[in-house]
Coordinates of C-alpha atoms in Angstrom, one line a residue:
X19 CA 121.5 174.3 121.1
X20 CA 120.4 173.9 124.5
X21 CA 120.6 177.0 126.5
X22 CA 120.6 176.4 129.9
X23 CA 122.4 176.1 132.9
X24 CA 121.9 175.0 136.6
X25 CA 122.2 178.7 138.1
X26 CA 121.1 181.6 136.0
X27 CA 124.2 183.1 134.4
X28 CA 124.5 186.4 134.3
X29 CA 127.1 187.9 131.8
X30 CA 129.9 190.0 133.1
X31 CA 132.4 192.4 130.9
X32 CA 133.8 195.1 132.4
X33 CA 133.4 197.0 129.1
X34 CA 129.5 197.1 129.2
X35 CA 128.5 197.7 132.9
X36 CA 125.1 195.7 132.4
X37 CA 122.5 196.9 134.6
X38 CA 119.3 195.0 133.9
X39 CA 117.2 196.8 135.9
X40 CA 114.2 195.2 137.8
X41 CA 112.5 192.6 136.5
X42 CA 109.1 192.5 135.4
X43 CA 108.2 188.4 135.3
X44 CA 106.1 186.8 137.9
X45 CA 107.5 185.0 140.4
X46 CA 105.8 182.0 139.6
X47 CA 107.5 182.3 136.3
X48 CA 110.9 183.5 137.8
X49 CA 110.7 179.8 140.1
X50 CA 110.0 177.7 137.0
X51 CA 112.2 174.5 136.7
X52 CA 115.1 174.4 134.4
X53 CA 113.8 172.8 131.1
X54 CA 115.2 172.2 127.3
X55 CA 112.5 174.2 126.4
X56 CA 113.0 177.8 124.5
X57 CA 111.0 180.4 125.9
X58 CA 108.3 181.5 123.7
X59 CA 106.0 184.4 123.8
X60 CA 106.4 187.6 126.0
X61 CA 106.6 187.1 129.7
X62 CA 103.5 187.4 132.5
X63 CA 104.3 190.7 133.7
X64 CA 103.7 192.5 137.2
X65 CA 100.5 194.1 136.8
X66 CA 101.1 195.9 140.1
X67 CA 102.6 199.3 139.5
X68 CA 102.9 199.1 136.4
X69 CA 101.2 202.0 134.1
X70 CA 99.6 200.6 130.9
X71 CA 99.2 202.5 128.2
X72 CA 99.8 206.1 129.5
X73 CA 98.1 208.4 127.3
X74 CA 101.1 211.5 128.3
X75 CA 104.0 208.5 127.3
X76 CA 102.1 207.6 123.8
X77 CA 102.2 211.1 123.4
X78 CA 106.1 211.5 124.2
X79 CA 107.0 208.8 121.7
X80 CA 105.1 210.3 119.0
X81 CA 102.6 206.9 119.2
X82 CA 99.3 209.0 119.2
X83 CA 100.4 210.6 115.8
X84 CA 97.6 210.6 112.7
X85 CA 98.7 210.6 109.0
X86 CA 98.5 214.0 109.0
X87 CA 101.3 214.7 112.0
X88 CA 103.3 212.1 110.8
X89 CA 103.8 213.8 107.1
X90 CA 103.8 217.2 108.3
X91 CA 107.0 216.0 110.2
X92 CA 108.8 214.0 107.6
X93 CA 108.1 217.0 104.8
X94 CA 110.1 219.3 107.3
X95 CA 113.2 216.6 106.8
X96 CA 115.6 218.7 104.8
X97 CA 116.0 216.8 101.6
X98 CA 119.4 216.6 99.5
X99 CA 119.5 215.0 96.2
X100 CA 122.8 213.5 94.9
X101 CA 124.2 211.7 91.3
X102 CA 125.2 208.1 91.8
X103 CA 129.0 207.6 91.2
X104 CA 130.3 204.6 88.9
X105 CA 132.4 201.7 90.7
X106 CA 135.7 203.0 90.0
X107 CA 134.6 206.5 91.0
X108 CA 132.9 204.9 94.3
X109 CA 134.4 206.6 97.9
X110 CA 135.6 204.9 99.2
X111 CA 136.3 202.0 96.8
X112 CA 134.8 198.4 97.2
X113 CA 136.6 196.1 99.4
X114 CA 138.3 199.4 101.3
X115 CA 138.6 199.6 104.6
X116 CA 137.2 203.7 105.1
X117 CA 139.3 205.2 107.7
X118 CA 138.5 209.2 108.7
X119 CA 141.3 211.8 107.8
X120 CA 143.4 212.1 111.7
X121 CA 142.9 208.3 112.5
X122 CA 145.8 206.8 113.9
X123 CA 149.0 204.8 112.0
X124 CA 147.8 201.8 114.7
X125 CA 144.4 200.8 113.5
X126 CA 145.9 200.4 109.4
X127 CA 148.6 198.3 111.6
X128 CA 145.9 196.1 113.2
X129 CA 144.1 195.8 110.3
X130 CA 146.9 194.9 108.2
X131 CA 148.0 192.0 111.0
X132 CA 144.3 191.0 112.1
X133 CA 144.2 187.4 111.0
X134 CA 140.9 186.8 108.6
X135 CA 137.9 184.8 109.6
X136 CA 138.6 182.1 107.2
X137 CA 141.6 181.6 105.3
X138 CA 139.6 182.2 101.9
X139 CA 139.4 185.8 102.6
X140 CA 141.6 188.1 101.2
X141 CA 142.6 191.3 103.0
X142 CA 141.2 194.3 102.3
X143 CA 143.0 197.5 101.9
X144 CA 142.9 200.7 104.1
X145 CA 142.3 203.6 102.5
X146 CA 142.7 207.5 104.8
X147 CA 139.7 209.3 103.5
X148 CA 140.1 213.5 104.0
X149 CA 136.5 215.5 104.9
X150 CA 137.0 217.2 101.6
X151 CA 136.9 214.0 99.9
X152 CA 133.8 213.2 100.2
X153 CA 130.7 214.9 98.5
X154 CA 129.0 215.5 101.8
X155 CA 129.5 214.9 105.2
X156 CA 126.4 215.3 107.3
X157 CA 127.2 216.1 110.9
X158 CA 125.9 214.7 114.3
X159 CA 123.0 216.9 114.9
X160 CA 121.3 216.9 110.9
X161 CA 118.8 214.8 110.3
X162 CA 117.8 214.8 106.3
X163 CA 116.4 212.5 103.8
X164 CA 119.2 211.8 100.7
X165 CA 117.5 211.0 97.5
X166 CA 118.8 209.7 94.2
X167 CA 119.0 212.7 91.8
X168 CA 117.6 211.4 88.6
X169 CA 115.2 208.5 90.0
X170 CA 114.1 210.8 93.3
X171 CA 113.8 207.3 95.0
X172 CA 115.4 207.3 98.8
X173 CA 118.8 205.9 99.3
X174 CA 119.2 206.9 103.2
X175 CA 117.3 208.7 106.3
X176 CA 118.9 210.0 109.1
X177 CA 116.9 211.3 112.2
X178 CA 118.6 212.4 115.2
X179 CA 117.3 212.2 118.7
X180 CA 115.0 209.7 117.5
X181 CA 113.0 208.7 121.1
X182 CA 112.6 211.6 122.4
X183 CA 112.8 210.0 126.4
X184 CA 116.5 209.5 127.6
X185 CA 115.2 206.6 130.0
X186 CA 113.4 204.7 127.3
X187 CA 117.1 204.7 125.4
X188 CA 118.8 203.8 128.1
X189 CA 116.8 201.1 129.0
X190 CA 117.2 199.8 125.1
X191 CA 121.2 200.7 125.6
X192 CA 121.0 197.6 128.3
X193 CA 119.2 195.3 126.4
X194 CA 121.7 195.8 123.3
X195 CA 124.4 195.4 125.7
X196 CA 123.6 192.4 126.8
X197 CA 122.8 190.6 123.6
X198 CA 126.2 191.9 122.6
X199 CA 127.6 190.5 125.8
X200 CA 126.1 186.3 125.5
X201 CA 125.7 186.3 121.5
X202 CA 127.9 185.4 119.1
X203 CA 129.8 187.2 117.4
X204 CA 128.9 186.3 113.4
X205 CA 131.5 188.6 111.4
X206 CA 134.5 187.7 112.8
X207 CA 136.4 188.9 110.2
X208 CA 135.6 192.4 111.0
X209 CA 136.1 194.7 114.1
X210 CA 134.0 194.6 116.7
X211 CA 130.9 192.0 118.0
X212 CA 127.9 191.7 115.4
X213 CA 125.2 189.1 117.2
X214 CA 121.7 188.2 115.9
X215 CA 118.4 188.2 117.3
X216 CA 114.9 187.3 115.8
X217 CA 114.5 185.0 113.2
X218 CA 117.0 183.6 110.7
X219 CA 117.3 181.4 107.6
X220 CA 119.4 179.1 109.0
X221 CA 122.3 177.9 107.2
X222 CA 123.0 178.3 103.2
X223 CA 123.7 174.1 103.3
X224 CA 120.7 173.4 106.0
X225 CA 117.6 176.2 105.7
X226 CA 115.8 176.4 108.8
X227 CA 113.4 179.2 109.8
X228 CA 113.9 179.7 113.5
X229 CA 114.6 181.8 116.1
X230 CA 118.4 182.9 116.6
X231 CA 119.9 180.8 119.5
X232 CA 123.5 182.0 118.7
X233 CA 124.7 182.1 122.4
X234 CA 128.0 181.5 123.8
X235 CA 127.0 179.5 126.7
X236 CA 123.8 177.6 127.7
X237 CA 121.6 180.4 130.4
X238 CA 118.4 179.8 132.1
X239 CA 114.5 179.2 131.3
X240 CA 114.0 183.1 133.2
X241 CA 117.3 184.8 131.8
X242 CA 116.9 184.3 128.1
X243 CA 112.6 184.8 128.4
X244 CA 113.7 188.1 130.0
X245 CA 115.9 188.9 127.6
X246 CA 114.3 188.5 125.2
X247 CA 111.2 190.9 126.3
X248 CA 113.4 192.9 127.0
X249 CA 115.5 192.6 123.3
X250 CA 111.5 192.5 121.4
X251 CA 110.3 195.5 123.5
X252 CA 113.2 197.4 122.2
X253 CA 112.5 196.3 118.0
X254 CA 109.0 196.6 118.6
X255 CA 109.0 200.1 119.9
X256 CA 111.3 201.4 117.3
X257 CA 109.1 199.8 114.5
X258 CA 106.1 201.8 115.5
X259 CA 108.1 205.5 116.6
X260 CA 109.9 204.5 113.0
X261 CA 106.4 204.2 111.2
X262 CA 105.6 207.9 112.3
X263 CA 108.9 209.2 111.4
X264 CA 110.4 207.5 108.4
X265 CA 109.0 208.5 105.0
X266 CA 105.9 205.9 103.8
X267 CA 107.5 204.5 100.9
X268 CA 110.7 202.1 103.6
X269 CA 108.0 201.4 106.0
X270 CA 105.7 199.5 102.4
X271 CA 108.9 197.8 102.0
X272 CA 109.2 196.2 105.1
X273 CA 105.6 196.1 105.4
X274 CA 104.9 194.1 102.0
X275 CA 108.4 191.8 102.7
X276 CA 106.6 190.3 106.5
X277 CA 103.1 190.4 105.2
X278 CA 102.9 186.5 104.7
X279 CA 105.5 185.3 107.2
X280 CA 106.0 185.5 111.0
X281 CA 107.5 189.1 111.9
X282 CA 109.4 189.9 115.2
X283 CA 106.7 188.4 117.8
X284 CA 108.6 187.2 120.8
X285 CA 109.2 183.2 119.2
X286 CA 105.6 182.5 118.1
X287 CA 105.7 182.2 114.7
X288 CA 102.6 183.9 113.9
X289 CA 100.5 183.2 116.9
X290 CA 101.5 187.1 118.1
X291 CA 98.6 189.8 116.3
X292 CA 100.2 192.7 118.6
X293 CA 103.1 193.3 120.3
X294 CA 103.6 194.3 123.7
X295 CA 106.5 196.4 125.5
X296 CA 107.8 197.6 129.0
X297 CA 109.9 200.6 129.4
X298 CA 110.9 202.8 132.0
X299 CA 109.6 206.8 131.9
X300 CA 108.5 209.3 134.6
X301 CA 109.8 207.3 137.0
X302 CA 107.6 204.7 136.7
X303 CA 106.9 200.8 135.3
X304 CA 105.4 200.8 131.8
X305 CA 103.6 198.9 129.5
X306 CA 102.3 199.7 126.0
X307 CA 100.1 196.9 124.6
X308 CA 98.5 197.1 120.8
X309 CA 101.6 197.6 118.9
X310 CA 102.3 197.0 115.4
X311 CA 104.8 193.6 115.0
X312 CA 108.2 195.0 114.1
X313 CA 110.4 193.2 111.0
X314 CA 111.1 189.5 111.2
X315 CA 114.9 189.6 112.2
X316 CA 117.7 191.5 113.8
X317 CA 121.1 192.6 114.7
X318 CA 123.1 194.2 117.5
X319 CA 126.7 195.6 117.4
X320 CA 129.4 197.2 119.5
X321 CA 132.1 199.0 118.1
X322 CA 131.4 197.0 114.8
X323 CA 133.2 198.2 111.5
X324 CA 133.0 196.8 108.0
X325 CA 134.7 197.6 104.6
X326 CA 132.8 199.0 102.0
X327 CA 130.2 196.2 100.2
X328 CA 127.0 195.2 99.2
X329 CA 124.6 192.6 100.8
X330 CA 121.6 190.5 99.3
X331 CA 118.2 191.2 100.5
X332 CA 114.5 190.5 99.5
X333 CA 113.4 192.7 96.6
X334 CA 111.1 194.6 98.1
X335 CA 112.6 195.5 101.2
X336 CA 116.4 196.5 100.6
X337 CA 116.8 198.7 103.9
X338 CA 118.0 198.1 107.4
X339 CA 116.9 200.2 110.0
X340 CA 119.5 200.9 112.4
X341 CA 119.3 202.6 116.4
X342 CA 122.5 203.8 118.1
X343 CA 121.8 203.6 121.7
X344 CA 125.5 204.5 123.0
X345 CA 128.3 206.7 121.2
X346 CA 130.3 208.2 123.7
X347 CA 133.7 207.5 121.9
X348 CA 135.7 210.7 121.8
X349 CA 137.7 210.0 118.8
X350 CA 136.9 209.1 114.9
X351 CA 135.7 206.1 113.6
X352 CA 132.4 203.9 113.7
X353 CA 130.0 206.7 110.9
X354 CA 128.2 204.8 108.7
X355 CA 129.1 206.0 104.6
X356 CA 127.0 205.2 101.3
X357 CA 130.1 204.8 98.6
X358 CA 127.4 204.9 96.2
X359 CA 127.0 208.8 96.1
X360 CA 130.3 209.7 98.7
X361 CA 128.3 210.4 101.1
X362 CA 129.7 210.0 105.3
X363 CA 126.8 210.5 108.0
X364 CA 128.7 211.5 111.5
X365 CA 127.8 208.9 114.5
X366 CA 125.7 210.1 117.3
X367 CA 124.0 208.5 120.1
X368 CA 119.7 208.1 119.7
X369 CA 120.6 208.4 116.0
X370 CA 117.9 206.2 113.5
X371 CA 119.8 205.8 110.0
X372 CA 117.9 203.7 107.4
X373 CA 120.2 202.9 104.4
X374 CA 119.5 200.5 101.3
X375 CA 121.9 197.3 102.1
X376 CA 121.8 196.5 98.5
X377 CA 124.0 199.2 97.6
X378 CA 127.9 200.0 98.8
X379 CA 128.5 201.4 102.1
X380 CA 130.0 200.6 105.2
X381 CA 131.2 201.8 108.2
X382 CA 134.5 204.0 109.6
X383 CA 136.8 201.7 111.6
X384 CA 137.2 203.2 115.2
X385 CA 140.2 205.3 115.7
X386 CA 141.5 202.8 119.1
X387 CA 144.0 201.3 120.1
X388 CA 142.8 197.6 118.6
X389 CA 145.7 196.0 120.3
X390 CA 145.1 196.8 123.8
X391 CA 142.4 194.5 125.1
X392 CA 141.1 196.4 128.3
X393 CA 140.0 199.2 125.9
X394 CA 136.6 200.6 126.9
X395 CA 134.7 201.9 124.1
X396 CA 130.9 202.6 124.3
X397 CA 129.4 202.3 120.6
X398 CA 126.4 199.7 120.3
X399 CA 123.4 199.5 119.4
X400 CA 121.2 197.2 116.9
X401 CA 119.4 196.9 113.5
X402 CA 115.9 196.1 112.2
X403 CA 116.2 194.4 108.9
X404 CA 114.6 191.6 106.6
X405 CA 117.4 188.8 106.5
X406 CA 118.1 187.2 103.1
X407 CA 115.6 184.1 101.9
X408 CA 114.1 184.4 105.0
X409 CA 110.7 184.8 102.8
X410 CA 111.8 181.3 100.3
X411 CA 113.2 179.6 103.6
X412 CA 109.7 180.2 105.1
X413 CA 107.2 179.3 102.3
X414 CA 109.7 175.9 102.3
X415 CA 109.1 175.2 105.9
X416 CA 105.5 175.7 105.6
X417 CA 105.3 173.2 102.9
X418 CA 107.5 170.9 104.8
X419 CA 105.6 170.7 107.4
X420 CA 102.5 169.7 105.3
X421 CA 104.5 167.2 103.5
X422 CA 106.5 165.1 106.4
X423 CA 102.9 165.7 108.9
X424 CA 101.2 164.0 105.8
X425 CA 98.1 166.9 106.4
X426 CA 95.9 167.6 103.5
X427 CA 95.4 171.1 104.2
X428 CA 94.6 173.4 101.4
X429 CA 96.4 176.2 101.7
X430 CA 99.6 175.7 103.5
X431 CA 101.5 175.7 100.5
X432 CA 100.1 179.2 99.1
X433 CA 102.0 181.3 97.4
X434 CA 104.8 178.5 95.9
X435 CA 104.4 177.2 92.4
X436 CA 104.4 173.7 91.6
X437 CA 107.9 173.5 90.5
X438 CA 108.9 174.8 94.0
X439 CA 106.4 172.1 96.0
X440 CA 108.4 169.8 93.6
X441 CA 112.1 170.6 94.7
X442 CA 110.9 171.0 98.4
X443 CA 109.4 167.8 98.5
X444 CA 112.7 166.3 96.6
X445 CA 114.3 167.9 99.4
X446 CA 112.3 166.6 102.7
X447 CA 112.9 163.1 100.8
X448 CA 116.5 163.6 100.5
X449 CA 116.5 164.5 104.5
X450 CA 114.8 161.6 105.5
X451 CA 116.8 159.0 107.5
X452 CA 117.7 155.8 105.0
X453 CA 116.6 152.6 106.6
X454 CA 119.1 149.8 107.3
X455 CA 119.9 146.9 105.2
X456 CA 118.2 144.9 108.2
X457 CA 114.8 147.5 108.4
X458 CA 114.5 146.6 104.4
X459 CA 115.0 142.8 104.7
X460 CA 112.0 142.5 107.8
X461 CA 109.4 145.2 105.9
X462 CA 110.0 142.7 102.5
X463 CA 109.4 139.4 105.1
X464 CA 106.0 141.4 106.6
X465 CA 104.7 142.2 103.3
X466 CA 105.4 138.3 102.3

């Protein structure tokens, strides 16, 4: 998809109030021509006025933490230990729509009339869900560490006020917002606007590792490489706060699922070592430069629920990391549960919940009016996860590349066995364009 336009589109919707703040691109770069090209690597930023590396910011983000700080915090995490329930005993049930005891008679209504993504699906049912059902509900200002209660192996974490500087959320609040405002949406099905960012598998019938382009319309060369600074300073940053304050054992996981493939580094595919971010703090530009590479891929979501269900992910990193920059909804609705142990975890804005996607859970739908379409409702934010055969879909490309370039290089194709080289190359053959009746008759006549 080409993404761009003759004037740089801005998105407007009246339910976000986007602010995106000053920019920080040169104006040489602001003043390129429009081109077909995607933007690729972070931005030339302003170096006047701009603060880099500010020893008293590392320190308010928790970035100057040793080993020692970092464990000294996470041990303090209260920790709660629960049995795993059976399927039939799961609450709520698979394929159940959660809703919180008080929610409206309207959003069972809209749920029961919203027309399904694809005509395959079958609707789910709604189930009303009293506090005393479940086994625990933790509330909006706990932050704890739930364990399995035989196996002691972590099934979610949940740290409130998570960055600790209300600018440097906010500023993250507008990026999400406006990723949620020019991406599409890619769970129709279910309430609310899920849009990707990163890199992605491509599709089940055509694997392609690439960056996300899932826009709605086409935007400028200057728009979308501010954005997404803007969108990789925001997953970056988390990442590294995340690897001083979330127990050792999720960060290996997502650690040893990027080590061999390109993580989230701005649309380089590997050519990014560090990452690099801007934020606002103290009144004043920022840059912090030597960062760890955050997870390959990505989601954000506003006012997004989903029925209880599993997903599919890499063996050894099952969780998603997920940042709520905005929750101002007065209502119910929109806390994330883990059926698995009957566990509901209260929303909360500059909440970080990690949660294993492998097992069931979901998410409470938002007690709203769904019917009326000028509702304002202020619940985004966005996820850091390890999509699905991302790792398979890479190792394949890699080859690929070896194999239609025709370079002999040792080494491209580490890591894949020979009965994978043999089905990729199958594959790439397959893909290639067949040659006319025509094209066969002339190459016959030349070799003649």
């Amino acid at each position: 998809m080409d993404c761009i336009s003759e004037e740089p589109l801005v998105p407007s919707d009246s339910l976000l109030h986007l602010d995106t703040g000053v920019s920080l691109i040169r104006a040489s770069t602001q003043s390129r021509p429009h081109t077909k090209i995607w933007p690729i690597g972070a931005p030339d930023l302003v170096d006047a006025n701009v603060v880099v590396n500010d020893p008293q910011l590392l320190k308010a983000l928790c970035l100057d933490w040793d080993t020692a700080k970092s464990e000294a915090f996470i041990a303090k995490i209260p920790r709660y230990g629960f049995k795993a329930l059976s399927e039939e005993n799961m609450s709520p049930p698979k394929n159940t729509w959660a809703l919180e005891e008080g929610t409206s008679e309207l959003v069972e209504r809209y749920l029961a009339t919203k027309p399904p993504a694809d005509i395959r699906d079958k609707r789910y049912t709604v189930r009303y869900i009293a506090s005393l059902a479940w086994r625990k509900v933790i509330g909006p200002e706990e932050s704890v560490v739930l364990v399995d209660y035989h196996t002691r192996d972590i099934f979610a974490v949940v740290l409130r006020d998570f960055i600790e500087l209300p600018s440097v959320l906010s500023r993250f609040d507008k990026a999400s917002a406006q990723h949620i405002a020019i991406g599409r949406n890619v769970r129709k099905g279910d309430p609310g606007h899920m849009a990707q960012y990163g890199y992605t598998a491509g599709a089940r019938s055509a694997p392609n590792f690439a960056w996300a382009r899932n826009l709605d319309r086409k935007y400028s060369y200057d728009f979308l490489a501010s954005h997404n600074h803007e969108m990789m300073s925001a997953h970056t940053l988390v990442w590294n706060i995340a690897t001083k304050k979330v127990p050792a054992s999720v960060i290996a996981g997502f650690r040893a699922a990027c080590a061999d493939m390109p993580k989230g580094d701005w649309n380089t595919h590997g050519v990014l070592t560090e990452g690099r971010v801007s934020v606002d703090a103290f009144a004043a530009q920022h840059e912090i430069s030597g960062l760890e590479l955050g997870p390959s891929s990505g989601v954000c979501a506003g006012v997004y629920s989903r029925a209880c269900h599993f997903e599919d992910a890499p063996a050894d990193c099952p969780w998603v990391m997920s940042l709520t920059t905005n929750y101002d909804h007065l209502g119910l609705g929109g806390s994330f549960y883990a059926a698995k142990y009957g566990i509901l975890i209260k929303q909360a804005r500059n909440t970080l919940i990690v949660h294993r996607a492998t097992e069931w859970h979901g998410t409470t739908v938002h007690d709203v009016d769904w019917f009326d379409r000028a509702l304002v409702v202020r619940h985004r934010g966005f996820s850091l996860l390890v999509q699905n055969k991302l790792q398979s879909t890479w190792k394949k490309t890699r080859l690929g590349r070896v194999c239609e370039d025709d370079v002999g290089v040792e080494g491209d194709a580490e890591g894949l066995s020979t009965k994978e080289q043999q089905s990729v190359g199958s594959a790439l053959h397959k893909l290639r364009p067949k040659s006319t009746k025509r094209q066969r008759v002339e190459r016959v006549s030349k070799t003649k």
